[in-house]
XYZ file of C-alpha atoms in Angstrom:
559
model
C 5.260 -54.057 -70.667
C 3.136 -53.645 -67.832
C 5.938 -55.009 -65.409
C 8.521 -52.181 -67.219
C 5.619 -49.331 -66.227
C 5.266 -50.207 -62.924
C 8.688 -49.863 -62.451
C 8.938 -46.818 -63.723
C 6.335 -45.462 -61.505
C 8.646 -47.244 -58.852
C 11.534 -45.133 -59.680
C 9.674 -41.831 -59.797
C 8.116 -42.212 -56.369
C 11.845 -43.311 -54.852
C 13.181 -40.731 -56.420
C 10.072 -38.496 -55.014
C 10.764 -39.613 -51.903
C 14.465 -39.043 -51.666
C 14.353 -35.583 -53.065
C 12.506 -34.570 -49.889
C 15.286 -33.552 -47.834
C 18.054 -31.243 -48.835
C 21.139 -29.993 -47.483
C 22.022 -26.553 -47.599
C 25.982 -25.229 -47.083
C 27.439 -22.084 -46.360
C 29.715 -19.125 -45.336
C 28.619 -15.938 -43.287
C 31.139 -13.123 -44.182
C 31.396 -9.677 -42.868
C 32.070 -6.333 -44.867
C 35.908 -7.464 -44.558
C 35.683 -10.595 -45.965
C 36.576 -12.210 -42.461
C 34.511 -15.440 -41.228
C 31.492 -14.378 -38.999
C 30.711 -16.496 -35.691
C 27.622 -16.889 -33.729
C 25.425 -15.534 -36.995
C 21.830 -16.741 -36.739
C 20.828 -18.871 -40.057
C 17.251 -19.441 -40.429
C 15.060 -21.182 -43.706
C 12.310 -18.746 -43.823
C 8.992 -19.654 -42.974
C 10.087 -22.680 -41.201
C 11.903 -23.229 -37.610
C 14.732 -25.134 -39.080
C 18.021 -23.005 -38.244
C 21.376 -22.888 -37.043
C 24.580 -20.468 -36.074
C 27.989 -20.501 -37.855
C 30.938 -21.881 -36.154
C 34.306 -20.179 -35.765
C 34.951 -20.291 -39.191
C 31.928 -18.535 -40.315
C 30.345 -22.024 -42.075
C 27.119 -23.484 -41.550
C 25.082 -26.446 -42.449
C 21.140 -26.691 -42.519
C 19.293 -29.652 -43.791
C 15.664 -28.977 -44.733
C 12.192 -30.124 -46.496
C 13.099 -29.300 -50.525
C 9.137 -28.097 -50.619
C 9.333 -25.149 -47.805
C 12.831 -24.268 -48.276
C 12.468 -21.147 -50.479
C 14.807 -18.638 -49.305
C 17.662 -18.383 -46.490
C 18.168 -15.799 -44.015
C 21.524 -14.611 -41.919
C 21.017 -12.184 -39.150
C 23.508 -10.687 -36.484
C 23.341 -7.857 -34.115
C 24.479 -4.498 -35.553
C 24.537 -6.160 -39.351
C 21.113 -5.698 -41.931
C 19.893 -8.489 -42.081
C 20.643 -10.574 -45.680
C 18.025 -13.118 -47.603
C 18.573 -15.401 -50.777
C 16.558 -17.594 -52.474
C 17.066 -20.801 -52.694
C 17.540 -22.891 -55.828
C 17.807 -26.399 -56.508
C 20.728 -26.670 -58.192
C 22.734 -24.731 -55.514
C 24.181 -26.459 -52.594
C 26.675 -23.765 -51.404
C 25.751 -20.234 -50.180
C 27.900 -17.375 -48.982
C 26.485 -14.373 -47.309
C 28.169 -10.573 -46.981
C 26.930 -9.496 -43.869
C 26.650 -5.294 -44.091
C 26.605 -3.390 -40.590
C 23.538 -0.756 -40.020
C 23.022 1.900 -38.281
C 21.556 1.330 -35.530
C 19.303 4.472 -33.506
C 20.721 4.089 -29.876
C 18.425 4.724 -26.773
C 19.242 8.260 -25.496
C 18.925 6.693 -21.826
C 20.846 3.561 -20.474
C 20.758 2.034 -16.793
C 24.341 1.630 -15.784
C 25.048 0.848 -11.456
C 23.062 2.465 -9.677
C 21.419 4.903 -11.728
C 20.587 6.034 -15.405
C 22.814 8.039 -18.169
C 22.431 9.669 -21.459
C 23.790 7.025 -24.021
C 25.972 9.928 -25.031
C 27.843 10.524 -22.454
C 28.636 6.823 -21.493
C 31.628 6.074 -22.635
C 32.201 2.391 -21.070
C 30.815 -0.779 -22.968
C 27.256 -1.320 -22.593
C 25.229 -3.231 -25.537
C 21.022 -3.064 -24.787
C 18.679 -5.619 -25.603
C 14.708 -4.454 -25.616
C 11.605 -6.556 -25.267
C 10.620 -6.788 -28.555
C 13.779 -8.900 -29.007
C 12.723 -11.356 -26.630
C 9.228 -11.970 -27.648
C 9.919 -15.746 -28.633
C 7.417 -18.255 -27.339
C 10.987 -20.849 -27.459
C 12.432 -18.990 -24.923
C 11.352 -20.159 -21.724
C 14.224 -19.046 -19.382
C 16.362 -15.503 -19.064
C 19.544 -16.571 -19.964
C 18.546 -18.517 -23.572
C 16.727 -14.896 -24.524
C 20.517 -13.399 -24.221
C 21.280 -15.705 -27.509
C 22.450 -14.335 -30.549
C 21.403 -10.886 -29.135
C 24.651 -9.277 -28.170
C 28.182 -8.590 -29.219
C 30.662 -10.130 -26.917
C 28.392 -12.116 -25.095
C 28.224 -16.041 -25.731
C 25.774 -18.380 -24.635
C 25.892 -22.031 -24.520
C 24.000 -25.444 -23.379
C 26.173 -28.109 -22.129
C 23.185 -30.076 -21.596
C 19.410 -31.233 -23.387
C 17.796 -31.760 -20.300
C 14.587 -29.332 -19.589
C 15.407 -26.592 -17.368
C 19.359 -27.302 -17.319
C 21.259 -24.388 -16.811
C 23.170 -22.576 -19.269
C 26.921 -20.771 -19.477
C 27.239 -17.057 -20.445
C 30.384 -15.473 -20.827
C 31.321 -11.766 -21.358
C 34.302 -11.234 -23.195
C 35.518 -14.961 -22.956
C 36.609 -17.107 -19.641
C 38.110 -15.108 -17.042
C 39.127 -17.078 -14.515
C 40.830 -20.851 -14.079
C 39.265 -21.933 -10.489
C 36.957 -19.375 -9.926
C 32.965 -18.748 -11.535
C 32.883 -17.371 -14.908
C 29.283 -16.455 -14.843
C 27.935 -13.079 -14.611
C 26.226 -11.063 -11.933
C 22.621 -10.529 -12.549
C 20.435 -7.399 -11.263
C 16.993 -7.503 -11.315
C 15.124 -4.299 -10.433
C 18.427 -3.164 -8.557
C 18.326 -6.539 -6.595
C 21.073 -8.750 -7.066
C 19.685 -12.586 -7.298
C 21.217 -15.924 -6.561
C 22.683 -17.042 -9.760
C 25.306 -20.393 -9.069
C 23.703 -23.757 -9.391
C 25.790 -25.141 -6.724
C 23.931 -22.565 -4.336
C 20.390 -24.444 -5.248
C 21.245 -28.033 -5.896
C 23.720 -30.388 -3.518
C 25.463 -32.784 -6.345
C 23.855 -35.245 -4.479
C 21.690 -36.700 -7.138
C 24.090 -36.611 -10.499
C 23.098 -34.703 -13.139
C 20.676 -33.010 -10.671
C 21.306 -28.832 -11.468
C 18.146 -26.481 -12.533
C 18.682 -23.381 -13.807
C 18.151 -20.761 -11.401
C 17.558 -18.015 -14.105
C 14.100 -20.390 -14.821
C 12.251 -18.315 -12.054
C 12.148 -15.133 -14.462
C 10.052 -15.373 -17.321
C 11.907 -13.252 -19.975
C 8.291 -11.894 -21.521
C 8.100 -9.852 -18.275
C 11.550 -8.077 -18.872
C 11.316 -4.244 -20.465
C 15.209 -4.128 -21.046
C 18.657 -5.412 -20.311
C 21.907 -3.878 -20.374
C 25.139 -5.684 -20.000
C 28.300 -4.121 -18.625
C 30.999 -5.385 -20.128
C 34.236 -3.818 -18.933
C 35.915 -2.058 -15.978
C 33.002 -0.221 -15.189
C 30.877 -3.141 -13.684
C 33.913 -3.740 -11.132
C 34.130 -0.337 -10.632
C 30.100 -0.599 -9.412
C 29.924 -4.024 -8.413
C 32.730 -5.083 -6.620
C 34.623 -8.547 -7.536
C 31.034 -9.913 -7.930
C 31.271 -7.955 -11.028
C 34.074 -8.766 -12.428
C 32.624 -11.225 -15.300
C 30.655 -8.384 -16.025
C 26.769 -7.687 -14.934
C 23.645 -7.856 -16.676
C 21.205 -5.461 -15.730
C 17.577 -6.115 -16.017
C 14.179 -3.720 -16.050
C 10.776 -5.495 -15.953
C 7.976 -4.246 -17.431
C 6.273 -1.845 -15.551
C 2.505 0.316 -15.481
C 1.672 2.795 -17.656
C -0.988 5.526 -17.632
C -3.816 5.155 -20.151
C -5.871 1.993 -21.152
C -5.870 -1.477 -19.432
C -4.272 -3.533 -21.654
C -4.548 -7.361 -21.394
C -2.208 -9.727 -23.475
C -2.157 -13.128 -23.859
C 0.302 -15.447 -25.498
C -0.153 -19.301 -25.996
C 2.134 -21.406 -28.034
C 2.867 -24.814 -28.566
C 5.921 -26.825 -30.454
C 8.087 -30.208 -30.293
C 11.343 -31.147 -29.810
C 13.041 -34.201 -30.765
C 16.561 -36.007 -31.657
C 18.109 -33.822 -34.270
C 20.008 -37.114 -35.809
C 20.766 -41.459 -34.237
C 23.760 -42.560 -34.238
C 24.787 -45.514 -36.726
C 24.819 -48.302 -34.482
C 24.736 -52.148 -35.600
C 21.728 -54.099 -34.815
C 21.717 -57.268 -33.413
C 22.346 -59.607 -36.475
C 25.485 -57.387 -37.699
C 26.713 -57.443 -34.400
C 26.642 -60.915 -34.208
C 28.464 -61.309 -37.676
C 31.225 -59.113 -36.098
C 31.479 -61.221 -33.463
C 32.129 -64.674 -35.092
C 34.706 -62.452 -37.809
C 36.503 -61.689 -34.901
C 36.692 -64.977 -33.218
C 37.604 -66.259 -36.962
C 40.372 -63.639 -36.928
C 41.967 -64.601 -33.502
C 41.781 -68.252 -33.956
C 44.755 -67.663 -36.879
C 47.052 -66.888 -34.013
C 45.222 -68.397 -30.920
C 43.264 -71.626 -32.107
C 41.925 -72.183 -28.606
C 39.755 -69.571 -28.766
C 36.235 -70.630 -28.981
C 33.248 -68.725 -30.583
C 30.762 -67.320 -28.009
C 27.790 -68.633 -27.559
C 25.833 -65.326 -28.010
C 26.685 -65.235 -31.323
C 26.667 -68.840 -32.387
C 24.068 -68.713 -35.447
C 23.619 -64.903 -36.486
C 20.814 -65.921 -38.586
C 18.317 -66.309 -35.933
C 18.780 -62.503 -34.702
C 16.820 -59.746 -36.916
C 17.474 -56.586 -36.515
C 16.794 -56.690 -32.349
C 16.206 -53.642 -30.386
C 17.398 -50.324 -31.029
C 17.734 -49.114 -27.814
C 17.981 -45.175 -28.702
C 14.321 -45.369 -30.122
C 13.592 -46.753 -26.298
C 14.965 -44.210 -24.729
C 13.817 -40.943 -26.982
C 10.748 -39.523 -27.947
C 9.229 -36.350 -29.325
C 8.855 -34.142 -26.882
C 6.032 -31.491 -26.582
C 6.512 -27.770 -25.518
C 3.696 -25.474 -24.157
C 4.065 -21.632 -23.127
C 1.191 -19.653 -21.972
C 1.372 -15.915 -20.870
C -0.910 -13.807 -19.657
C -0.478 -9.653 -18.527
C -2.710 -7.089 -16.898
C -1.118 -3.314 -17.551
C -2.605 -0.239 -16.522
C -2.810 2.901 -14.443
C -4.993 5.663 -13.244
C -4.753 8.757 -11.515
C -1.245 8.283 -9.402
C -1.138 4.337 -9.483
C 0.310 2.202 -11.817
C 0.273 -1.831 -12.052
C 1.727 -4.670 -13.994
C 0.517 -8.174 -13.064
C 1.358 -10.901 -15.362
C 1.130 -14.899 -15.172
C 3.402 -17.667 -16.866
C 3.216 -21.305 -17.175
C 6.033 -23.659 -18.854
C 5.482 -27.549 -19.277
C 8.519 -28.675 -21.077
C 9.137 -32.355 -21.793
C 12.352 -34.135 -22.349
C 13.138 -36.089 -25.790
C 13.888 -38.576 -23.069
C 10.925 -40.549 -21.665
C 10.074 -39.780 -17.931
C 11.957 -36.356 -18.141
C 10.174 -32.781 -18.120
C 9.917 -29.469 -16.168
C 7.392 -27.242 -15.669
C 7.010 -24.095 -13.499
C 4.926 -21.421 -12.941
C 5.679 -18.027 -12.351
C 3.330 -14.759 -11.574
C 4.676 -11.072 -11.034
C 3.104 -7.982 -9.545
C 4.819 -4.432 -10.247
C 3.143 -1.103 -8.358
C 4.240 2.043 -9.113
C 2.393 5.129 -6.768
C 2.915 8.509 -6.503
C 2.424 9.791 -2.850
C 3.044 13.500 -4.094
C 4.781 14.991 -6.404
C 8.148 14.791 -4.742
C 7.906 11.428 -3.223
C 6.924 7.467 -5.434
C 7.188 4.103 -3.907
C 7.009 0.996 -4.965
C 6.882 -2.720 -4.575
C 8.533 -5.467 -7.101
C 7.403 -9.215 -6.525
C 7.866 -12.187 -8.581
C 6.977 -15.659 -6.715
C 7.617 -19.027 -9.082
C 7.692 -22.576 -8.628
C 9.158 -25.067 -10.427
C 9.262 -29.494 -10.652
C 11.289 -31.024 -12.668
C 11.682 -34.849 -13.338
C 14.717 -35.943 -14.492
C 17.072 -38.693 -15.502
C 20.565 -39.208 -15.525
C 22.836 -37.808 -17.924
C 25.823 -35.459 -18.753
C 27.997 -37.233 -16.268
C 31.202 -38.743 -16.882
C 30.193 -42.737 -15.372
C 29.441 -44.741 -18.400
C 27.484 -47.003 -16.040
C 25.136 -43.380 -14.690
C 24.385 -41.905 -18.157
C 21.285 -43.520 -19.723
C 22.245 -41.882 -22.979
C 25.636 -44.202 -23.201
C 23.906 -46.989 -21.558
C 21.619 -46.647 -24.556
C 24.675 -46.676 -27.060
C 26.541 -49.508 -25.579
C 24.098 -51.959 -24.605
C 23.449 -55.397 -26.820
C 20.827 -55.073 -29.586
C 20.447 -58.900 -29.324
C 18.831 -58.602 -25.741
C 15.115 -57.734 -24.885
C 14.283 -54.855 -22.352
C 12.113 -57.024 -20.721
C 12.751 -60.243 -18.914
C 9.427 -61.462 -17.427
C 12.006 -64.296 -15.269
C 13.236 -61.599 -13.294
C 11.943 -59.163 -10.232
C 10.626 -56.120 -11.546
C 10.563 -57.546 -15.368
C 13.618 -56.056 -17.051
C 16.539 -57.351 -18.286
C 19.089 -56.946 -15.983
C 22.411 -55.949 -17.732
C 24.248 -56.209 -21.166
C 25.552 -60.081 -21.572
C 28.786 -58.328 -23.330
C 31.759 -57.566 -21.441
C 30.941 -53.990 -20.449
C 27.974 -55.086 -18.487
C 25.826 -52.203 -19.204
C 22.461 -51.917 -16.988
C 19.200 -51.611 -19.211
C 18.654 -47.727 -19.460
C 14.866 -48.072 -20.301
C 14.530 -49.834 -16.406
C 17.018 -46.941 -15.664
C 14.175 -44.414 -17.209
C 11.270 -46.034 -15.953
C 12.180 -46.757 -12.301
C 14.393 -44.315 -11.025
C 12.429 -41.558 -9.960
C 13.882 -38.222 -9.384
C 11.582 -34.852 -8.441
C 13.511 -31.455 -7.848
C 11.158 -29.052 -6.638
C 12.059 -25.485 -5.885
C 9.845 -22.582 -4.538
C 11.275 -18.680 -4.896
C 10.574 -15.388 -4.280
C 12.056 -12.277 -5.502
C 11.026 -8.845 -4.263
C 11.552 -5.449 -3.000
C 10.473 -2.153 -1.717
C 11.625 1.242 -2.917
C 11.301 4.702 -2.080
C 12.204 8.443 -4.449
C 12.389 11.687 -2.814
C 13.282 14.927 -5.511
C 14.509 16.555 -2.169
C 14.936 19.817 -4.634
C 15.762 20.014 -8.113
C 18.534 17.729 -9.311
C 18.958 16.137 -6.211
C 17.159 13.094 -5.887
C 17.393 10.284 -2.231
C 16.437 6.859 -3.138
C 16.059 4.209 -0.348
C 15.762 -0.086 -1.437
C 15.423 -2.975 0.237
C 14.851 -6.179 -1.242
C 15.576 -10.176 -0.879
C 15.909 -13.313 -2.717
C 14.623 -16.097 -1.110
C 14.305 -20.026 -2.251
C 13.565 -23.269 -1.059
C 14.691 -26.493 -2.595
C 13.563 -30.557 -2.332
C 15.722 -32.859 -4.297
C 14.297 -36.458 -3.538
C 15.761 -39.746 -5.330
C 14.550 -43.168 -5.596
C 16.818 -46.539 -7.049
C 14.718 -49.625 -6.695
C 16.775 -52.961 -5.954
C 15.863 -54.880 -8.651
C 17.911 -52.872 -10.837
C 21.579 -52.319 -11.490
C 22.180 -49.023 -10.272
C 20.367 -50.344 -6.975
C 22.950 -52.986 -5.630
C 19.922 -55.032 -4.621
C 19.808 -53.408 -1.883
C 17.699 -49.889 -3.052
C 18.566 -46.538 -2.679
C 16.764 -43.226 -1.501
C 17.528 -39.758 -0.646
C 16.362 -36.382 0.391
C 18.115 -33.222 0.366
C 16.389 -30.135 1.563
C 18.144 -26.318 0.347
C 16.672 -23.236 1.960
C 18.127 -20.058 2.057
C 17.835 -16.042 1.029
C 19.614 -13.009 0.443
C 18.638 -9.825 1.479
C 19.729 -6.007 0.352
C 19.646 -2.558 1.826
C 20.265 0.743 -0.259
C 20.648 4.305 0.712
C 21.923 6.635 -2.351
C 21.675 10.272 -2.639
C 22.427 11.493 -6.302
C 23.075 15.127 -7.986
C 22.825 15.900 -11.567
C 23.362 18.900 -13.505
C 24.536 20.434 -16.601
C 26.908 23.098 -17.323
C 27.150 24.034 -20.985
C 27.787 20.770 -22.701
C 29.303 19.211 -19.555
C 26.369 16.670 -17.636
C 27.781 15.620 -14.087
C 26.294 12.698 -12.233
C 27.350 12.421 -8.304
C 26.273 9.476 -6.325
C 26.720 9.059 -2.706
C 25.207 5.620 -1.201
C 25.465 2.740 1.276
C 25.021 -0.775 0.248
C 24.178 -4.083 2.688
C 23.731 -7.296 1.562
C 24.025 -10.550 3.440
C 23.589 -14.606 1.455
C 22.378 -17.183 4.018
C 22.294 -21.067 3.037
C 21.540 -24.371 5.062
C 20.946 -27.731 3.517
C 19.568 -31.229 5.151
C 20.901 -34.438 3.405
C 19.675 -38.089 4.129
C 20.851 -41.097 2.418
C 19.749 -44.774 3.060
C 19.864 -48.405 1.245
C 18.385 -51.701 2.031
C 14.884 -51.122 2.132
C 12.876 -54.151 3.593
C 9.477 -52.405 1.881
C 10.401 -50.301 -1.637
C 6.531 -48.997 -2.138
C 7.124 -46.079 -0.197
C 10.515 -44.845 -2.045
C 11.990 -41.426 -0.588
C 8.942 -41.699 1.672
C 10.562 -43.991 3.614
C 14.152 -42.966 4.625
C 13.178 -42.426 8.459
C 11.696 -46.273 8.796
C-alpha cells in the first residue's frame, strides 16, 4: 500500500512537472479576413513573444503559470488581448484599424511640411515608441514599427548588422539598404565601408554608434519623393532622423538601467555518443549483406562502453547577459538650450568568448544669437569592441556553430597528449576541428572609434524667408586584429595573424534659402540650395603565418 502511494505522488509531480510548459497556436487576421504578417504577439506580463509569418500564423511556447492572456499588436490596428485558457490550444485574432491623430508637422528633404499637405508616403515613428531597454542599436528600434518597412537579422552575433527594406528588394547587384539622415547629415551606412572581409564573419553594425533613446523622431520616405530629394542614394528610400534636443524650463535628468539574458531558444536532436555508435555497427551490419569485406570500425567496436559523451552544443552556448544604462541632462535658460546624454551597452554572445560593448555620449546646443539669427552644434562621439567568433559563413570547416553539430560525441574536448590540450579534430570522416579550441583560442577584437557632428546656422532674413547654412562630417576609425594559434586546425601548424586598419570620413556642406507662404487654402514651399559632399576611405592590411614565438599574437606581425 505504501509502495502504490508513493507512486501516486510520483505521477502527480511528473505530471506537475510536464504541465509546466505550454504551447500556444494561432492566426492574426485583419478586418478582411486576410492573413496579417509581421504582427507583434506577446504573453502579457512576460517577454516571451513572437511575429506571424506570411500566412498570418504564429506559435509561442510559454510557462502554463504566467501565461494568462495574449496580446497582438500592429501599427495603425487597436491593439487586441485574450485570455488564455487551458483547454485552448488555438487562437485567432481580428485585428481592427484605429484612428490614428497624425502630427500636423513632418520633416521631409530638406525642410518641414504640414502633414496635410504632404501628399507622398511618409509613416513617423516618435520616441515613446522606442523606449525599449532591448533595443540597443537604430535599426532593431525600426521593428514592427512601420508599414512597408521590414527588418531582419541574418545573424545572432552581438552587434551584427541588420537588413531593412522599404517596399521590398529593389535591386539584383546593387545595395538594398536605405539612406540614413541624421540631423540633416547623411552617415556612412554599408558594412563593407567599415570592415575588410578579411576576418570572416567579421561585419559590425554601423547603425550601433546611435543610441536610439537619444532619437526625438523618424520619418521614412518611402516613394518617389526621396529620389526626387536624395538623388540615387535615395532610391531605397531614406530614413530621416531628429535627436532629442533642449528645451526651456526645468533641468531634467533621466536615467535608465536595465538588465536581461539571452540564450538558445531550442538544441538540436543530435545522437550522443553511444547511439551513434549503435548506428555505426547497423550500418556496417547492413553493408556486409552485399560487401562482406567490410570490416566494423574500430571506433565503434563495443557501444557499451560510450555513455552519453559530450554534447558539444552545451560547450559552445551559454546564457548570455545584457546590460543597458542611460543617462540625459535636458535643459535651457534664457537663449541657450542643451541636451547631453550618455550610453553604455555590454552585450554578450550565447556563444562563449563572444560580446560587444560600446559607449556612446551626445551633446546637442541650441542658441539664439538674436531674434533673427540660431546656431547650433550636433555631436555624437562612440566607441565600440567587439569579440567575436566565427559564424554565418558558408565553410563547414569556419563556422563553430556546424563544427559544433558535426563533430563526434564519442571524443573529449580535451586531449592533455597534445600541444595546447585539445583534441585536435573529429576521428569521423568529415574531420571536423574541435569548435570549443576554435572558441577559446582564436582571438578576434574589432574596435571602431566614430564621430558624428555638425554646425548649423538660421537667418529669418524677413518674414517667410528663411537662409540656412550646414556643415557637418562623419568620421570613423576601424582595427580589426585576428589571432589562429598553430596548435589548432584552423592554424595549419604554422599560426596565423592579421591586422587591418579602416579610417576614413565624409564631410557635407549646405546652403538653402527657403520661402513659404499661404494664399487662401493654397501653402507654397520654395527651396533654393547647394549641396557638397565628398566619402574618403583608406585601409592597411597585414597578413602573416609561421610564427617562431605565438605569445605575442597580432602583436607580432612586424617580427
Amino acid at each position: 500500500m505504501k509502495k502504490f502511494f508513493l507512486l501516486i505522488i510520483f505521477l502527480l509531480s511528473a505530471s506537475s512537472v510536464f504541465a509546466q510548459q505550454i504551447t500556444i497556436r494561432g492566426r492574426v487576421l485583419d478586418e478582411n479576413k486576410e492573413p496579417m504578417p509581421g504582427v507583434a504577439v506577446v504573453i502579457d506580463g512576460t517577454t516571451t513573444g513572437t511575429t506571424t509569418n506570411a500566412d498570418g500564423e504564429f506559435t509561442l511556447t510559454a510557462d502554463r503559470g504566467r501565461a494568462n492572456s495574449i496580446s497582438c499588436s500592429f501599427v495603425g490596428y487597436t491593439r487586441n488581448t485574450m485570455k488564455i485558457s487551458g483547454d485552448i490550444a488555438y487562437y485567432e485574432f481580428t485585428m481592427v484599424p484605429e484612428a490614428v491623430e497624425l502630427d500636423p508637422i513632418v520633416v521631409i528633404g530638406y525642410g518641414t511640411q504640414r502633414r496635410g499637405d504632404v501628399t507622398v508616403s511618409i509613416s513617423s515613428v516618435k520616441a515613446k515608441e522606442l523606449d525599449s531597454p532591448v533595443i540597443t542599436s537604430l535599426d532593431q528600434s525600426l521593428q514592427g514599427q512601420a508599414a512597408g518597412v521590414v527588418v531582419s537579422q541574418s545573424s545572432g552575433k552581438p552587434g551584427a548588422p541588420v537588413s531593412i527594406r522599404i517596399r521590398g528588394t529593389t535591386s539584383i547587384n546593387g545595395t538594398n539598404e536605405p539612406l540614413y539622415v541624421i540631423d540633416g547629415i547623411p552617415i556612412i551606412t554599408d558594412p563593407t565601408q567599415l570592415t575588410t572581409g578579411t576576418i570572416q564573419g567579421s561585419e559590425i553594425n554601423p547603425l550601433s554608434s546611435i543610441n536610439p533613446q537619444d532619437i526625438e523622431s523618424i520619418q521614412i520616405l518611402k516613394d518617389a519623393s526621396a529620389t526626387a530629394i536624395y538623388g540615387a542614394r535615395g532610391a531605397n528610400g531614406v530614413i530621416l532622423i531628429n535627436t532629442k534636443r533642449g528645451k526651456k524650463g526645468d533641468f531634467q535628468v533621466n536615467l535608465n538601467l536595465s538588465y536581461g539574458y539571452q540564450q538558445l531558444a531550442k538544441k538540436i536532436r543530435l545522437l550522443n555518443a553511444r547511439e551513434l555508435a549503435e548506428l555505426g555497427n547497423d550500418a556496417v551490419t547492413e553493408a556486409r549483406k552485399y560487401y562482406p569485406e567490410i570490416a566494423y570500425g574500430s571506433n565503434f567496436a563495443v557501444p557499451s562502453r560510450f555513455g552519453k559523451g559530450t554534447d558539444w552544443q552545451d560547450q559552445i552556448f551559454r546564457t548570455a547577459p545584457l546590460t543597458n544604462s542611460q543617462i540625459s541632462l535636458q535643459g535651457g535658460a534664457g537663449n541657450i538650450k542643451y541636451f547631453l546624454s550618455a550610453n553604455l551597452v555590454t552585450n554578450k554572445g550565447i556563444i562563449h568568448n563572444s560580446d560587444f560593448n560600446k559607449g556612446t555620449v551626445r551633446f546637442n546646443l541650441d542658441t539664439d544669437l538674436s531674434e533673427k539669427v540660431r546656431t547650433g552644434i550636433n555631436l555624437n562621439m562612440s566607441q565600440s569592441v567587439s569579440h567575436g567568433v566565427t559564424t554565418g559563413v558558408p565553410n563547414v570547416a569556419s563556422s563553430v556553430t556546424a563544427m559544433a553539430l558535426l563533430f563526434n560525441p564519442g571524443q573529449e574536448v580535451y586531449d592533455s597528449t597534445r600541444v595546447g590540450g585539445y583534441t585536435y579534430e573529429s576521428n569521423t570522416i568529415n574531420n571536423i576541428p574541435n569548435p570549443v579550441a576554435e572558441i577559446n583560442e582564436t582571438d578576434i577584437v574589432i574596435t571602431t572609434d566614430r564621430l558624428i557632428g555638425d554646425y548649423y546656422v538660421d537667418w529669418d532674413i524677413i518674414k517667410n524667408l528663411q537662409f540656412k547654412f550646414k556643415v557637418g562630417a562623419d568620421a570613423f576609425f576601424n582595427k580589426e586584429q585576428q589571432y589562429i594559434p598553430s596548435f589548432i586546425k584552423r592554424g595549419q601548424d604554422k599560426g596565423k595573424g592579421s591586422n587591418v586598419d579602416i579610417k576614413g570620413y565624409t564631410w557635407l556642406m549646405e546652403n538653402t534659402l527657403t520661402y513659404k507662404f499661404a494664399a487662401d487654402r493654397h501653402h507654397f514651399n520654395v527651396l533654393l540650395g547647394q549641396t557638397a559632399q565628398k566619402f574618403v576611405s583608406e585601409r592597411a592590411e597585414i597578413a602573416v603565418e609561421r610564427f617562431e614565438d605565438e605569445r605575442l599574437t597580432y602583436y607580432n606581425l612586424g617580427m
